[in-house]
PDB file of C-alpha atoms in Angstrom:
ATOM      1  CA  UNK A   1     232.875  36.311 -38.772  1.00  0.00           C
ATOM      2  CA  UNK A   2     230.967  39.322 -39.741  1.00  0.00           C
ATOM      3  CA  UNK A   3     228.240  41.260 -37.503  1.00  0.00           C
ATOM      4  CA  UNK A   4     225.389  39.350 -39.183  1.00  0.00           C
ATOM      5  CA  UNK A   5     226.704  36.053 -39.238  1.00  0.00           C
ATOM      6  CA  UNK A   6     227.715  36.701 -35.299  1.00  0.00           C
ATOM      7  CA  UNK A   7     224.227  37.610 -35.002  1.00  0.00           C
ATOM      8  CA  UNK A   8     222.841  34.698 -35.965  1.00  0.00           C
ATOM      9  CA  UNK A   9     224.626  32.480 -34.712  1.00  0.00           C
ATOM     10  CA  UNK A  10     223.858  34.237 -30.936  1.00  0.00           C
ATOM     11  CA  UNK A  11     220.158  33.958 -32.526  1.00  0.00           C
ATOM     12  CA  UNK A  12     220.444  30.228 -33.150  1.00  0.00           C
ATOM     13  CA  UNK A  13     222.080  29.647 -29.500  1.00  0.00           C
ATOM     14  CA  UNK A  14     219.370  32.046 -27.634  1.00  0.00           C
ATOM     15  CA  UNK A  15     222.245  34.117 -26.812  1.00  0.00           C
ATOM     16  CA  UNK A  16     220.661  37.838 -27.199  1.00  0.00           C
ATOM     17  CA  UNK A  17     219.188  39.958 -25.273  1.00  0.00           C
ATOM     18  CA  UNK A  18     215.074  39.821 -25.834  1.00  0.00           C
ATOM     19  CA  UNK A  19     213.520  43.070 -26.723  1.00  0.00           C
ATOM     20  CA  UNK A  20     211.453  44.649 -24.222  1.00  0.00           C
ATOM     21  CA  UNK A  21     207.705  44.225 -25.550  1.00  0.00           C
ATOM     22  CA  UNK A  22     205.866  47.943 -24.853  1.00  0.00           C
ATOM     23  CA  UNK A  23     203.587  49.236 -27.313  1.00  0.00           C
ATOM     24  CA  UNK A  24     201.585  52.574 -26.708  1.00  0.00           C
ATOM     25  CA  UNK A  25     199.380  53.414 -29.465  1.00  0.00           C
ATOM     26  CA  UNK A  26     200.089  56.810 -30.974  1.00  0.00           C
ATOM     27  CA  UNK A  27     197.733  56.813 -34.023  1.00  0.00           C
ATOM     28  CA  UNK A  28     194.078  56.501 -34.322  1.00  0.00           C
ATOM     29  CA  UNK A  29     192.743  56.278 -38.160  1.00  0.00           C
ATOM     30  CA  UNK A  30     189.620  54.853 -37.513  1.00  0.00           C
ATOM     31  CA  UNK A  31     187.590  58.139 -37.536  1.00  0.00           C
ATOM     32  CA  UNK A  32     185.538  60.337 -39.833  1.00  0.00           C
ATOM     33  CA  UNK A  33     187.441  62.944 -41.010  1.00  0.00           C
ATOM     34  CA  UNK A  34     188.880  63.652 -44.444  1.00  0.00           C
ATOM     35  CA  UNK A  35     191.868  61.738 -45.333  1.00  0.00           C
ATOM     36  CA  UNK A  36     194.057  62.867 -48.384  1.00  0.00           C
ATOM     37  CA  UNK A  37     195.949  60.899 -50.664  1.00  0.00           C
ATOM     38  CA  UNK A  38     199.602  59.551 -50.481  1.00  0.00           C
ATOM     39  CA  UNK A  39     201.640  62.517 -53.196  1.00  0.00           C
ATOM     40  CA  UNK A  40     205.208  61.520 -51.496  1.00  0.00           C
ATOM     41  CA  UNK A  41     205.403  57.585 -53.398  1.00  0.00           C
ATOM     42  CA  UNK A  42     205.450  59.998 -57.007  1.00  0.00           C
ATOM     43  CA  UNK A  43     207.504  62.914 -55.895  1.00  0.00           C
ATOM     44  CA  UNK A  44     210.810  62.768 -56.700  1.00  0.00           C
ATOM     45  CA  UNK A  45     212.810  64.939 -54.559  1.00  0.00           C
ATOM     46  CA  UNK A  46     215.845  67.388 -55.796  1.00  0.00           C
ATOM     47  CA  UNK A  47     216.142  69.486 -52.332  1.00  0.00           C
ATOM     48  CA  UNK A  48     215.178  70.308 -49.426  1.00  0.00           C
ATOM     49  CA  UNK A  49     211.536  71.385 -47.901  1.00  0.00           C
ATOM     50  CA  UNK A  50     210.106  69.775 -51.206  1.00  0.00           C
ATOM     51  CA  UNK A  51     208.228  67.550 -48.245  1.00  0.00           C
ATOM     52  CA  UNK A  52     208.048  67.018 -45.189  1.00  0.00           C
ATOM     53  CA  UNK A  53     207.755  63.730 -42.889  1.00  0.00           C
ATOM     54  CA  UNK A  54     205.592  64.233 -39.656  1.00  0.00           C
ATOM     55  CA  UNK A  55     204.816  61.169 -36.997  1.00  0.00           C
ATOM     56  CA  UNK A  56     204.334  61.298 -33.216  1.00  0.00           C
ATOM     57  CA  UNK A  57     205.882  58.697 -30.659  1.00  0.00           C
ATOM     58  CA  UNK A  58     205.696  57.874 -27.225  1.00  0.00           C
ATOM     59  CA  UNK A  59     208.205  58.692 -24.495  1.00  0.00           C
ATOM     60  CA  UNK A  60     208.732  58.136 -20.819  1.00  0.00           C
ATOM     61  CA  UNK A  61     209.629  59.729 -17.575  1.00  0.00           C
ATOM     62  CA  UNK A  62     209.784  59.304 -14.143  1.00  0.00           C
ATOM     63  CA  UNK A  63     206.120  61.086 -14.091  1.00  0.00           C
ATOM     64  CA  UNK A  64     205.091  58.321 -17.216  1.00  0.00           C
ATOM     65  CA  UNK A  65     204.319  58.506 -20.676  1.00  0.00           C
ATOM     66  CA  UNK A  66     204.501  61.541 -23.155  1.00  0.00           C
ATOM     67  CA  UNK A  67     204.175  62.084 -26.419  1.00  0.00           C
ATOM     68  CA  UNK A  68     207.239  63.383 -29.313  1.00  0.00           C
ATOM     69  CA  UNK A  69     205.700  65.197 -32.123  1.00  0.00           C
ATOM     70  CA  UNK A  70     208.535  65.681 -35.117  1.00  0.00           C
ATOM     71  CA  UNK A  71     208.606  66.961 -38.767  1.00  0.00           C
ATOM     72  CA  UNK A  72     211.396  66.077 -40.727  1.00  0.00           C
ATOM     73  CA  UNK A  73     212.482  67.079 -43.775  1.00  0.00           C
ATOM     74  CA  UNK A  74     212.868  64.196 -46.137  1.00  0.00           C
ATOM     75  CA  UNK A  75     215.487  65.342 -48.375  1.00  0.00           C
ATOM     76  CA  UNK A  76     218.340  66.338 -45.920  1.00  0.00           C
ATOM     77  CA  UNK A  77     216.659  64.103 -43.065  1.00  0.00           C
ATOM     78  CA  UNK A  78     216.732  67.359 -41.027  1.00  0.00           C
ATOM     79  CA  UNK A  79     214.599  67.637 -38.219  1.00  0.00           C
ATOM     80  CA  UNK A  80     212.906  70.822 -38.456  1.00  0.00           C
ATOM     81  CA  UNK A  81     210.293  71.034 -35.569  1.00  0.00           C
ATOM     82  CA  UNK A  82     209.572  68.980 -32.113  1.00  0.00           C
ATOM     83  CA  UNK A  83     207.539  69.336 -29.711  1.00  0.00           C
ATOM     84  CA  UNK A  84     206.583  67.292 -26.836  1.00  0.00           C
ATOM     85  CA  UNK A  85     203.239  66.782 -25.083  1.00  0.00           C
ATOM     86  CA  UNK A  86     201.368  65.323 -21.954  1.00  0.00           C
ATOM     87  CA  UNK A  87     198.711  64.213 -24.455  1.00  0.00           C
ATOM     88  CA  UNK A  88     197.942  63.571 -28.330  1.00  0.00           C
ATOM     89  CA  UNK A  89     195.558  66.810 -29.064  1.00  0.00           C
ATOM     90  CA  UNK A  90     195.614  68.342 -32.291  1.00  0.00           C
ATOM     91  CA  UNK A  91     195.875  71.545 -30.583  1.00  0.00           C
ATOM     92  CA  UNK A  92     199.096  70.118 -28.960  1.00  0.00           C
ATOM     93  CA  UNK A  93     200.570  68.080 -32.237  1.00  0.00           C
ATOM     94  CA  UNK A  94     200.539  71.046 -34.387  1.00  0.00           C
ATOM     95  CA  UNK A  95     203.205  72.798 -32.501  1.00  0.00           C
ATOM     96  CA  UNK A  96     205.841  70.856 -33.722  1.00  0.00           C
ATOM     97  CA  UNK A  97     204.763  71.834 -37.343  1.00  0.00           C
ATOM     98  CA  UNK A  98     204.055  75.627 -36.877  1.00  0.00           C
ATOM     99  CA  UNK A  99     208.333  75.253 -35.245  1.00  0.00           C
ATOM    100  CA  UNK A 100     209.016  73.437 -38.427  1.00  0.00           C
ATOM    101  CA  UNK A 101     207.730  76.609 -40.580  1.00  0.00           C
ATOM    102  CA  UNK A 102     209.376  78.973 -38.734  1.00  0.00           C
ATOM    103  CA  UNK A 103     212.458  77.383 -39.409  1.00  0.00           C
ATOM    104  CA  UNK A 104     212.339  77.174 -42.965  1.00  0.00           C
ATOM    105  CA  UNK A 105     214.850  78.230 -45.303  1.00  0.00           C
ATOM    106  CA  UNK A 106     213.818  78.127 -48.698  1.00  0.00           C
ATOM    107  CA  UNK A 107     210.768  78.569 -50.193  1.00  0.00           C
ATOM    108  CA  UNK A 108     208.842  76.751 -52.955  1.00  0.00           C
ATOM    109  CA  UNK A 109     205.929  74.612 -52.620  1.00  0.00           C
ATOM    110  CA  UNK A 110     206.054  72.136 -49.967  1.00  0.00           C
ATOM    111  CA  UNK A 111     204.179  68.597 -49.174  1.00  0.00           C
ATOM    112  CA  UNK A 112     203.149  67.467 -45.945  1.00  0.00           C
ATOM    113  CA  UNK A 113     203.285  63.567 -45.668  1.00  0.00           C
ATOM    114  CA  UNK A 114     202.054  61.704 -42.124  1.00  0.00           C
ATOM    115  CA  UNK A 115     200.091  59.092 -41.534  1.00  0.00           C
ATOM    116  CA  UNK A 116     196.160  59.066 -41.105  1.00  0.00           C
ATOM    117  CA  UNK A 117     196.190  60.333 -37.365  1.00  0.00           C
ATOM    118  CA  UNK A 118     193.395  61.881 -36.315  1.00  0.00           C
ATOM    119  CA  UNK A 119     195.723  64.786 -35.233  1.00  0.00           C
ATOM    120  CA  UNK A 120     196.437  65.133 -39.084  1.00  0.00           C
ATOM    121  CA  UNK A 121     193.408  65.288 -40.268  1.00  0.00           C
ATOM    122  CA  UNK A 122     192.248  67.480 -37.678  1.00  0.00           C
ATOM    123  CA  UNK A 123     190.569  71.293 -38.720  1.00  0.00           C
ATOM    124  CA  UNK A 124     193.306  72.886 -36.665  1.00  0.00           C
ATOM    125  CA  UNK A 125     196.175  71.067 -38.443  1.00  0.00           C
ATOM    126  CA  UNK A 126     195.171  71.207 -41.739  1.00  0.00           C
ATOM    127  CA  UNK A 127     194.293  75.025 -41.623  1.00  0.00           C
ATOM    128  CA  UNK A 128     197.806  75.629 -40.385  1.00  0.00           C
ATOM    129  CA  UNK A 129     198.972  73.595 -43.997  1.00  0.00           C
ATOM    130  CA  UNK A 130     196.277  75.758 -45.839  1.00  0.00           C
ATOM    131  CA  UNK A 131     197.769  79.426 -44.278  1.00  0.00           C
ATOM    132  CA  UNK A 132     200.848  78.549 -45.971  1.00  0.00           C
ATOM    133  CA  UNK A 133     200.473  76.795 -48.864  1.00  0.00           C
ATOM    134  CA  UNK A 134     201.561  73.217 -47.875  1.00  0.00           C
ATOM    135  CA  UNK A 135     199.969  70.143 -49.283  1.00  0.00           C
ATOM    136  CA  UNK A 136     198.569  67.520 -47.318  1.00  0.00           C
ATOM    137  CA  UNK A 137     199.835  64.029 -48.128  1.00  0.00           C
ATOM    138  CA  UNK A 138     198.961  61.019 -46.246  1.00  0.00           C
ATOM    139  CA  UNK A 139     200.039  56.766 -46.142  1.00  0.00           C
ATOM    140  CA  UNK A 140     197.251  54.585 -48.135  1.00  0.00           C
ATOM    141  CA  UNK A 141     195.077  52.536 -45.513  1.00  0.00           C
ATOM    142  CA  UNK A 142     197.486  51.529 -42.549  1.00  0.00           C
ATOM    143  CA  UNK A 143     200.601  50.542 -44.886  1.00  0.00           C
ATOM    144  CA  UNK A 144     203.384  52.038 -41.687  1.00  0.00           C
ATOM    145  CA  UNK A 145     206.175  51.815 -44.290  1.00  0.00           C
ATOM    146  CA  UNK A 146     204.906  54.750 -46.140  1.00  0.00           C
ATOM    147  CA  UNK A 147     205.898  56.615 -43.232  1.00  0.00           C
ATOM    148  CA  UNK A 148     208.902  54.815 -42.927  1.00  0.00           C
ATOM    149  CA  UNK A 149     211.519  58.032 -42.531  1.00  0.00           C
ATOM    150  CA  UNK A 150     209.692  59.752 -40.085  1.00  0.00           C
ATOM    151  CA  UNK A 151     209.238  56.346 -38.502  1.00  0.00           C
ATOM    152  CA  UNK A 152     213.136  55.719 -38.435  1.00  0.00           C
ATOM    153  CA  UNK A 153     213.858  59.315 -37.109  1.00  0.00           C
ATOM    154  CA  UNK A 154     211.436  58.558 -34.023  1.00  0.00           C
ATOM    155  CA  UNK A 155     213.721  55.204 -33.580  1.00  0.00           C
ATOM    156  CA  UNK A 156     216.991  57.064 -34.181  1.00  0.00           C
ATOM    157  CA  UNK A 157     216.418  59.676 -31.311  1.00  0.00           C
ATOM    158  CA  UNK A 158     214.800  57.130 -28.670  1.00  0.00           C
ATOM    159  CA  UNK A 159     217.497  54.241 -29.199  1.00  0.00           C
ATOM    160  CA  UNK A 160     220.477  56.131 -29.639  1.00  0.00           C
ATOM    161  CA  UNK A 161     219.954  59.662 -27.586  1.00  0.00           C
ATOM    162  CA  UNK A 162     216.920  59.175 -25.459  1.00  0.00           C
ATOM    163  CA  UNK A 163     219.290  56.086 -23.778  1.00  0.00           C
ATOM    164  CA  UNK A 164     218.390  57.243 -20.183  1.00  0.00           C
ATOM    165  CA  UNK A 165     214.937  57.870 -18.586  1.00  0.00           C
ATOM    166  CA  UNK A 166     214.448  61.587 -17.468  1.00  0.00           C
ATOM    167  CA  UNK A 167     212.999  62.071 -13.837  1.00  0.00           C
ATOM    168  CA  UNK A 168     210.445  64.630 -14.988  1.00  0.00           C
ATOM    169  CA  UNK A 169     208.826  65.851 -18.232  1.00  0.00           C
ATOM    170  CA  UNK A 170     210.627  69.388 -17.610  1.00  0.00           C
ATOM    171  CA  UNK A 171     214.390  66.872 -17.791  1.00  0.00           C
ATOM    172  CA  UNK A 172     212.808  65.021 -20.822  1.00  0.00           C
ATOM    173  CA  UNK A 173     211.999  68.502 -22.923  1.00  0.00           C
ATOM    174  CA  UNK A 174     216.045  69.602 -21.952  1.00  0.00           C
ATOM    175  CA  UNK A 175     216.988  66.237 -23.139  1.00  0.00           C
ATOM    176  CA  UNK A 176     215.077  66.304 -26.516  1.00  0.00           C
ATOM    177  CA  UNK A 177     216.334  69.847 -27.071  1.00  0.00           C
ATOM    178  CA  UNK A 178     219.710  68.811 -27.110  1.00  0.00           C
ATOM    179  CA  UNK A 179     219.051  65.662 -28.729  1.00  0.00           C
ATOM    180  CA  UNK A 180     217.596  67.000 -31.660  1.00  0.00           C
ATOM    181  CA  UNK A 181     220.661  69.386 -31.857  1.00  0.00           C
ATOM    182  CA  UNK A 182     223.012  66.425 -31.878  1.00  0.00           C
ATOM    183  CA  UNK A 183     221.067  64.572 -34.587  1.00  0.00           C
ATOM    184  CA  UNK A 184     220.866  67.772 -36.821  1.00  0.00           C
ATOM    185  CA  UNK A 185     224.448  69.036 -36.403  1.00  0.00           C
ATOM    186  CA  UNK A 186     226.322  65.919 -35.516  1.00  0.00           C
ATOM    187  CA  UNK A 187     225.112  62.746 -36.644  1.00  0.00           C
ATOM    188  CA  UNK A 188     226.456  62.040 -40.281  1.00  0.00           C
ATOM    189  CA  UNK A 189     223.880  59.489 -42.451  1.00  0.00           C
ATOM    190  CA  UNK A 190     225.102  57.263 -44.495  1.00  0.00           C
ATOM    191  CA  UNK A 191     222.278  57.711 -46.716  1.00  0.00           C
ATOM    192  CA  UNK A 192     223.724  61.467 -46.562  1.00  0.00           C
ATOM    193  CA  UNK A 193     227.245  60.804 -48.255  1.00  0.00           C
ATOM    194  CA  UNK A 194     228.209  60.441 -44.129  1.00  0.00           C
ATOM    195  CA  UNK A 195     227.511  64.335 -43.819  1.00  0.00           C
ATOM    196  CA  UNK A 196     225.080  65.702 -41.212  1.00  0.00           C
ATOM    197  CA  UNK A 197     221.558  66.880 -41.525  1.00  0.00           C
ATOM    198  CA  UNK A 198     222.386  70.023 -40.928  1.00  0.00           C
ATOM    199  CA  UNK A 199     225.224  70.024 -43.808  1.00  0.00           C
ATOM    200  CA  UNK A 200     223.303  68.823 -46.922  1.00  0.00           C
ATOM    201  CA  UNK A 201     220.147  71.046 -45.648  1.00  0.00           C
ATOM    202  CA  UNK A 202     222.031  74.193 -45.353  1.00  0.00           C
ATOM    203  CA  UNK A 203     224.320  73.682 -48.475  1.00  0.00           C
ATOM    204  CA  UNK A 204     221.920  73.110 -50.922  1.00  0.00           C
ATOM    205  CA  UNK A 205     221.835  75.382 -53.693  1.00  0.00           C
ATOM    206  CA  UNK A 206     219.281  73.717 -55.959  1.00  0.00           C
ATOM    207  CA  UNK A 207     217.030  76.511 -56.587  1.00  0.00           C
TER     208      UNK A 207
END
């Protein structure tokens, strides 16, 4: 029997393990600011930081809940700027993408693509895009799977390295640290020819 089939047939006898229900809302769309249209669903990509993925999740300590800000490049699936906050602010949000800039290696115009957060739309984020040339991109109404790799990034780092709860949001930012590292430099992708992140961002040679 093969991993589905086992699956469902502990499915059809109750046998797993319910998911824990626990939903904190990250996003707010429902507000006046400009939104900009989706550009990722027609680009096609040949390298990387040709766009970039952004989303925010939530994440606990001992101390409660905090929030994970990433960009991700969507090409090598590279994570190329984090930060984490005690609150969604713009002012906070951005962080992660002025760490993603710095760590750029190539250059070449470059799309932004998140979802219709209020953080995202925000003056202070998109005048940060604007500095440096970057193109806003954003889902179509409240369609999540247009944000899907971002989306699966966030999943990737809480269910498979963020396994155990830090005491403290200083033990949570050491954790992330090093779980980013491990994701970027150690975890091959399928999707990736089973090479890293790090590997197919770093050996491109497309331009």
């Amino acid at each position: 029997m093969g991993r589905d089939g086992l699956f469902d047939c502990l499915r059809h006898y109750q046998l797993l393990v319910p998911n824990k229900r626990s939903y904190t809302k990250t996003t707010d769309s429902r507000h006046w600011l400009k939104k900009y249209p989706n550009l990722l669903s027609a680009k096609e990509l040949t390298g990387p930081e040709q766009a970039f993925v952004s989303d925010i999740t939530y994440v606990r300590s001992g101390q409660g809940v905090h929030y994970l800000s990433l960009v991700t490049d969507a090409w090598s699936r590279k994570i190329m700027g984090y930060h984490l906050s005690k609150d969604l602010s713009a002012t906070e949000t951005v962080k992660a993408m002025e760490l993603a800039i710095r760590n750029r290696s190539y250059s070449g115009t470059l799309i932004h693509h998140s979802d219709r957060g209020i953080q995202y739309c925000s003056a202070v984020y998109q005048r940060l895009l604007g500095r440096n040339g970057i193109t806003a991109s954003m889902t179509d109404g409240y369609d999540c799977y247009q944000n899907a790799l971002a989306e699966r990034v966030n999943g990737i780092l809480k269910h498979e390295f963020l396994v155990y709860q830090a005491q403290d949001f200083a033990e949570l930012l050491r954790q992330i640290k090093q779980s980013v590292w491990a994701y970027n430099e150690l975890r091959p992708h399928l999707s990736l020819g089973m090479k890293t992140p790090a590997m197919v961002h770093e050996k491109a040679s497309y331009r």
